[in-house]
Amino acid sequence: MHIKTLALTTMLWALALPPLPSVWHAQTTEAPTVALAGNGRALLPVVVATTATPEVRATAATLADYLKRISGANFVVQDGDCRTGLAVGTAADFPALPPATKLDAADNRRREQYVLQSHAGGIYLIGATPLAVRHAIWDFLDR
Protein backbone atom coordinates (compact mmCIF):
# COMPACT_ATOMS: atom_id res chain seq x y z
CA MET A 1 0.00 0.00 0.00
CA HIS A 2 2.83 2.39 0.86
CA ILE A 3 4.49 1.88 -2.55
CA LYS A 4 1.29 2.67 -4.43
CA THR A 5 0.81 5.86 -2.41
CA LEU A 6 4.40 6.92 -3.05
CA ALA A 7 4.11 6.24 -6.78
CA LEU A 8 0.83 8.15 -7.01
CA THR A 9 2.27 11.07 -5.03
CA THR A 10 5.35 11.15 -7.27
CA MET A 11 3.24 11.03 -10.42
CA LEU A 12 1.02 13.87 -9.19
CA TRP A 13 4.07 15.91 -8.23
CA ALA A 14 5.54 15.44 -11.69
CA LEU A 15 2.28 16.53 -13.31
CA ALA A 16 2.26 19.67 -11.17
CA LEU A 17 5.63 20.88 -12.45
CA PRO A 18 5.49 23.85 -14.80
CA PRO A 19 6.68 23.28 -18.39
CA LEU A 20 10.34 23.90 -19.11
CA PRO A 21 11.20 27.36 -20.36
CA SER A 22 11.26 27.53 -24.16
CA VAL A 23 14.88 28.69 -24.11
CA TRP A 24 15.89 25.16 -23.02
CA HIS A 25 14.27 23.74 -26.13
CA ALA A 26 16.01 26.28 -28.35
CA GLN A 27 19.43 25.14 -27.11
CA THR A 28 18.78 21.47 -27.82
CA THR A 29 20.20 20.20 -31.09
CA GLU A 30 19.64 16.85 -32.73
CA ALA A 31 22.71 14.61 -32.74
CA PRO A 32 23.81 13.64 -36.24
CA THR A 33 22.96 10.12 -37.36
CA VAL A 34 26.06 8.14 -38.27
CA ALA A 35 25.95 5.00 -40.41
CA LEU A 36 28.57 2.45 -39.40
CA ALA A 37 28.15 -0.23 -42.07
CA GLY A 38 26.12 -0.90 -45.18
CA ASN A 39 25.90 -3.72 -47.69
CA GLY A 40 28.42 -5.78 -45.76
CA ARG A 41 31.14 -3.14 -45.64
CA ALA A 42 32.33 -0.74 -42.96
CA LEU A 43 31.63 2.91 -43.71
CA LEU A 44 33.98 4.24 -41.03
CA PRO A 45 37.29 3.06 -39.61
CA VAL A 46 38.05 2.70 -35.92
CA VAL A 47 40.59 5.45 -35.25
CA VAL A 48 43.22 5.60 -32.52
CA ALA A 49 45.84 8.27 -31.92
CA THR A 50 49.43 7.58 -32.89
CA THR A 51 50.25 8.03 -29.19
CA ALA A 52 47.60 5.52 -28.01
CA THR A 53 48.71 3.02 -25.38
CA PRO A 54 48.66 -0.72 -26.13
CA GLU A 55 45.64 -0.98 -23.82
CA VAL A 56 43.67 1.58 -25.84
CA ARG A 57 44.71 -0.11 -29.10
CA ALA A 58 43.47 -3.45 -27.74
CA THR A 59 40.17 -1.82 -26.78
CA ALA A 60 39.83 -0.40 -30.31
CA ALA A 61 40.53 -3.86 -31.76
CA THR A 62 37.82 -5.31 -29.50
CA LEU A 63 35.36 -2.72 -30.79
CA ALA A 64 36.28 -3.53 -34.41
CA ASP A 65 35.88 -7.26 -33.73
CA TYR A 66 32.43 -6.88 -32.18
CA LEU A 67 31.25 -4.53 -34.92
CA LYS A 68 32.32 -7.18 -37.45
CA ARG A 69 30.37 -9.84 -35.54
CA ILE A 70 27.29 -7.60 -35.50
CA SER A 71 27.40 -6.31 -39.08
CA GLY A 72 29.54 -8.76 -41.05
CA ALA A 73 31.66 -5.80 -42.18
CA ASN A 74 35.41 -5.69 -41.64
CA PHE A 75 36.25 -2.65 -39.49
CA VAL A 76 39.90 -1.62 -39.67
CA VAL A 77 41.76 0.02 -36.81
CA GLN A 78 43.99 2.82 -38.02
CA ASP A 79 45.98 5.72 -36.65
CA GLY A 80 44.50 9.16 -37.14
CA ASP A 81 42.92 12.16 -35.52
CA CYS A 82 39.44 12.33 -34.06
CA ARG A 83 37.85 14.20 -36.95
CA THR A 84 36.55 11.16 -38.82
CA GLY A 85 35.68 7.59 -37.93
CA LEU A 86 35.02 5.95 -34.60
CA ALA A 87 37.57 7.83 -32.49
CA VAL A 88 38.63 5.55 -29.63
CA GLY A 89 41.01 6.83 -26.98
CA THR A 90 41.59 9.09 -24.06
CA ALA A 91 40.96 12.81 -24.15
CA ALA A 92 44.74 13.30 -23.90
CA ASP A 93 45.22 11.22 -27.07
CA PHE A 94 43.22 13.66 -29.21
CA PRO A 95 44.13 17.33 -28.62
CA ALA A 96 41.74 18.44 -31.41
CA LEU A 97 38.64 17.31 -29.49
CA PRO A 98 35.95 19.93 -28.96
CA PRO A 99 35.87 21.42 -25.43
CA ALA A 100 32.65 19.57 -24.53
CA THR A 101 34.50 16.25 -24.75
CA LYS A 102 37.45 17.19 -22.54
CA LEU A 103 37.86 14.94 -19.52
CA ASP A 104 40.22 15.18 -16.56
CA ALA A 105 42.14 11.96 -15.80
CA ALA A 106 43.94 13.65 -12.90
CA ASP A 107 40.74 13.92 -10.88
CA ASN A 108 40.34 10.55 -9.13
CA ARG A 109 36.59 11.07 -8.86
CA ARG A 110 36.29 11.33 -12.64
CA ARG A 111 38.76 8.71 -13.89
CA GLU A 112 35.99 6.49 -15.29
CA GLN A 113 34.08 9.21 -17.15
CA TYR A 114 33.66 8.93 -20.89
CA VAL A 115 31.90 10.61 -23.78
CA LEU A 116 29.83 8.94 -26.49
CA GLN A 117 28.94 11.57 -29.04
CA SER A 118 28.13 11.48 -32.72
CA HIS A 119 29.35 14.29 -34.95
CA ALA A 120 29.38 15.01 -38.67
CA GLY A 121 32.48 12.87 -39.30
CA GLY A 122 31.82 9.94 -36.97
CA ILE A 123 31.56 9.11 -33.29
CA TYR A 124 33.68 9.99 -30.26
CA LEU A 125 34.27 7.10 -27.85
CA ILE A 126 36.54 9.03 -25.51
CA GLY A 127 37.45 8.25 -21.91
CA ALA A 128 39.36 10.06 -19.21
CA THR A 129 41.60 6.97 -18.79
CA PRO A 130 42.12 3.69 -20.67
CA LEU A 131 39.67 2.05 -18.25
CA ALA A 132 37.06 4.69 -19.13
CA VAL A 133 37.69 4.00 -22.84
CA ARG A 134 36.75 0.35 -22.21
CA HIS A 135 33.58 1.51 -20.46
CA ALA A 136 32.80 3.73 -23.47
CA ILE A 137 33.04 0.95 -26.07
CA TRP A 138 30.98 -1.51 -24.02
CA ASP A 139 28.31 1.12 -23.42
CA PHE A 140 28.35 1.94 -27.15
CA LEU A 141 27.96 -1.73 -28.09
CA ASP A 142 25.13 -2.10 -25.59
CA ARG A 143 23.05 0.69 -27.19
Tab-separated table of C-alpha atoms in Angstrom, residues 4-139:
chain	number	residue	atom	x	y	z
A	4	LYS	CA	1.286	2.671	-4.431
A	5	THR	CA	0.811	5.858	-2.407
A	6	LEU	CA	4.404	6.920	-3.050
A	7	ALA	CA	4.109	6.243	-6.784
A	8	LEU	CA	0.834	8.148	-7.010
A	9	THR	CA	2.271	11.073	-5.026
A	10	THR	CA	5.353	11.152	-7.268
A	11	MET	CA	3.242	11.035	-10.425
A	12	LEU	CA	1.017	13.870	-9.195
A	13	TRP	CA	4.071	15.910	-8.232
A	14	ALA	CA	5.542	15.439	-11.688
A	15	LEU	CA	2.283	16.529	-13.306
A	16	ALA	CA	2.258	19.674	-11.170
A	17	LEU	CA	5.629	20.876	-12.454
A	18	PRO	CA	5.488	23.846	-14.805
A	19	PRO	CA	6.677	23.284	-18.394
A	20	LEU	CA	10.340	23.899	-19.106
A	21	PRO	CA	11.201	27.358	-20.364
A	22	SER	CA	11.263	27.534	-24.164
A	23	VAL	CA	14.879	28.687	-24.109
A	24	TRP	CA	15.895	25.165	-23.022
A	25	HIS	CA	14.272	23.743	-26.130
A	26	ALA	CA	16.013	26.276	-28.355
A	27	GLN	CA	19.429	25.136	-27.105
A	28	THR	CA	18.776	21.472	-27.819
A	29	THR	CA	20.204	20.201	-31.091
A	30	GLU	CA	19.641	16.855	-32.733
A	31	ALA	CA	22.706	14.614	-32.736
A	32	PRO	CA	23.813	13.639	-36.239
A	33	THR	CA	22.962	10.124	-37.360
A	34	VAL	CA	26.061	8.145	-38.273
A	35	ALA	CA	25.948	4.996	-40.408
A	36	LEU	CA	28.569	2.449	-39.400
A	37	ALA	CA	28.146	-0.229	-42.065
A	38	GLY	CA	26.123	-0.901	-45.177
A	39	ASN	CA	25.898	-3.719	-47.693
A	40	GLY	CA	28.418	-5.783	-45.762
A	41	ARG	CA	31.143	-3.143	-45.639
A	42	ALA	CA	32.327	-0.742	-42.964
A	43	LEU	CA	31.627	2.905	-43.714
A	44	LEU	CA	33.978	4.243	-41.033
A	45	PRO	CA	37.286	3.065	-39.611
A	46	VAL	CA	38.049	2.698	-35.918
A	47	VAL	CA	40.592	5.447	-35.255
A	48	VAL	CA	43.217	5.603	-32.515
A	49	ALA	CA	45.836	8.270	-31.919
A	50	THR	CA	49.434	7.575	-32.894
A	51	THR	CA	50.248	8.029	-29.188
A	52	ALA	CA	47.605	5.524	-28.011
A	53	THR	CA	48.708	3.015	-25.383
A	54	PRO	CA	48.655	-0.718	-26.125
A	55	GLU	CA	45.637	-0.982	-23.816
A	56	VAL	CA	43.667	1.582	-25.842
A	57	ARG	CA	44.706	-0.111	-29.101
A	58	ALA	CA	43.474	-3.448	-27.742
A	59	THR	CA	40.169	-1.822	-26.781
A	60	ALA	CA	39.828	-0.402	-30.305
A	61	ALA	CA	40.529	-3.857	-31.760
A	62	THR	CA	37.824	-5.315	-29.499
A	63	LEU	CA	35.356	-2.723	-30.795
A	64	ALA	CA	36.282	-3.531	-34.413
A	65	ASP	CA	35.876	-7.261	-33.732
A	66	TYR	CA	32.426	-6.877	-32.177
A	67	LEU	CA	31.246	-4.532	-34.922
A	68	LYS	CA	32.318	-7.180	-37.448
A	69	ARG	CA	30.366	-9.837	-35.536
A	70	ILE	CA	27.291	-7.601	-35.500
A	71	SER	CA	27.397	-6.306	-39.082
A	72	GLY	CA	29.537	-8.758	-41.046
A	73	ALA	CA	31.662	-5.799	-42.184
A	74	ASN	CA	35.407	-5.686	-41.644
A	75	PHE	CA	36.252	-2.649	-39.493
A	76	VAL	CA	39.900	-1.619	-39.666
A	77	VAL	CA	41.763	0.015	-36.809
A	78	GLN	CA	43.994	2.816	-38.024
A	79	ASP	CA	45.976	5.724	-36.646
A	80	GLY	CA	44.498	9.164	-37.138
A	81	ASP	CA	42.922	12.159	-35.516
A	82	CYS	CA	39.438	12.331	-34.064
A	83	ARG	CA	37.853	14.201	-36.951
A	84	THR	CA	36.547	11.161	-38.822
A	85	GLY	CA	35.682	7.592	-37.935
A	86	LEU	CA	35.020	5.947	-34.604
A	87	ALA	CA	37.569	7.828	-32.493
A	88	VAL	CA	38.632	5.546	-29.628
A	89	GLY	CA	41.014	6.827	-26.981
A	90	THR	CA	41.591	9.095	-24.057
A	91	ALA	CA	40.960	12.815	-24.154
A	92	ALA	CA	44.739	13.304	-23.900
A	93	ASP	CA	45.216	11.224	-27.075
A	94	PHE	CA	43.221	13.660	-29.209
A	95	PRO	CA	44.129	17.329	-28.619
A	96	ALA	CA	41.742	18.435	-31.412
A	97	LEU	CA	38.642	17.307	-29.486
A	98	PRO	CA	35.946	19.930	-28.959
A	99	PRO	CA	35.875	21.417	-25.426
A	100	ALA	CA	32.649	19.570	-24.527
A	101	THR	CA	34.495	16.248	-24.752
A	102	LYS	CA	37.449	17.191	-22.541
A	103	LEU	CA	37.858	14.939	-19.522
A	104	ASP	CA	40.216	15.177	-16.559
A	105	ALA	CA	42.137	11.964	-15.803
A	106	ALA	CA	43.940	13.647	-12.905
A	107	ASP	CA	40.736	13.918	-10.876
A	108	ASN	CA	40.338	10.553	-9.127
A	109	ARG	CA	36.586	11.074	-8.856
A	110	ARG	CA	36.288	11.328	-12.638
A	111	ARG	CA	38.756	8.711	-13.892
A	112	GLU	CA	35.993	6.490	-15.286
A	113	GLN	CA	34.080	9.207	-17.145
A	114	TYR	CA	33.665	8.929	-20.890
A	115	VAL	CA	31.901	10.608	-23.777
A	116	LEU	CA	29.830	8.936	-26.492
A	117	GLN	CA	28.941	11.568	-29.043
A	118	SER	CA	28.133	11.482	-32.723
A	119	HIS	CA	29.345	14.286	-34.950
A	120	ALA	CA	29.377	15.014	-38.673
A	121	GLY	CA	32.476	12.867	-39.298
A	122	GLY	CA	31.818	9.936	-36.973
A	123	ILE	CA	31.561	9.114	-33.290
A	124	TYR	CA	33.679	9.990	-30.263
A	125	LEU	CA	34.273	7.104	-27.850
A	126	ILE	CA	36.538	9.028	-25.515
A	127	GLY	CA	37.455	8.255	-21.913
A	128	ALA	CA	39.356	10.059	-19.206
A	129	THR	CA	41.600	6.974	-18.794
A	130	PRO	CA	42.119	3.687	-20.674
A	131	LEU	CA	39.666	2.055	-18.254
A	132	ALA	CA	37.058	4.686	-19.126
A	133	VAL	CA	37.689	4.001	-22.835
A	134	ARG	CA	36.748	0.350	-22.215
A	135	HIS	CA	33.576	1.506	-20.457
A	136	ALA	CA	32.800	3.728	-23.469
A	137	ILE	CA	33.044	0.953	-26.066
A	138	TRP	CA	30.980	-1.505	-24.015
A	139	ASP	CA	28.311	1.124	-23.421
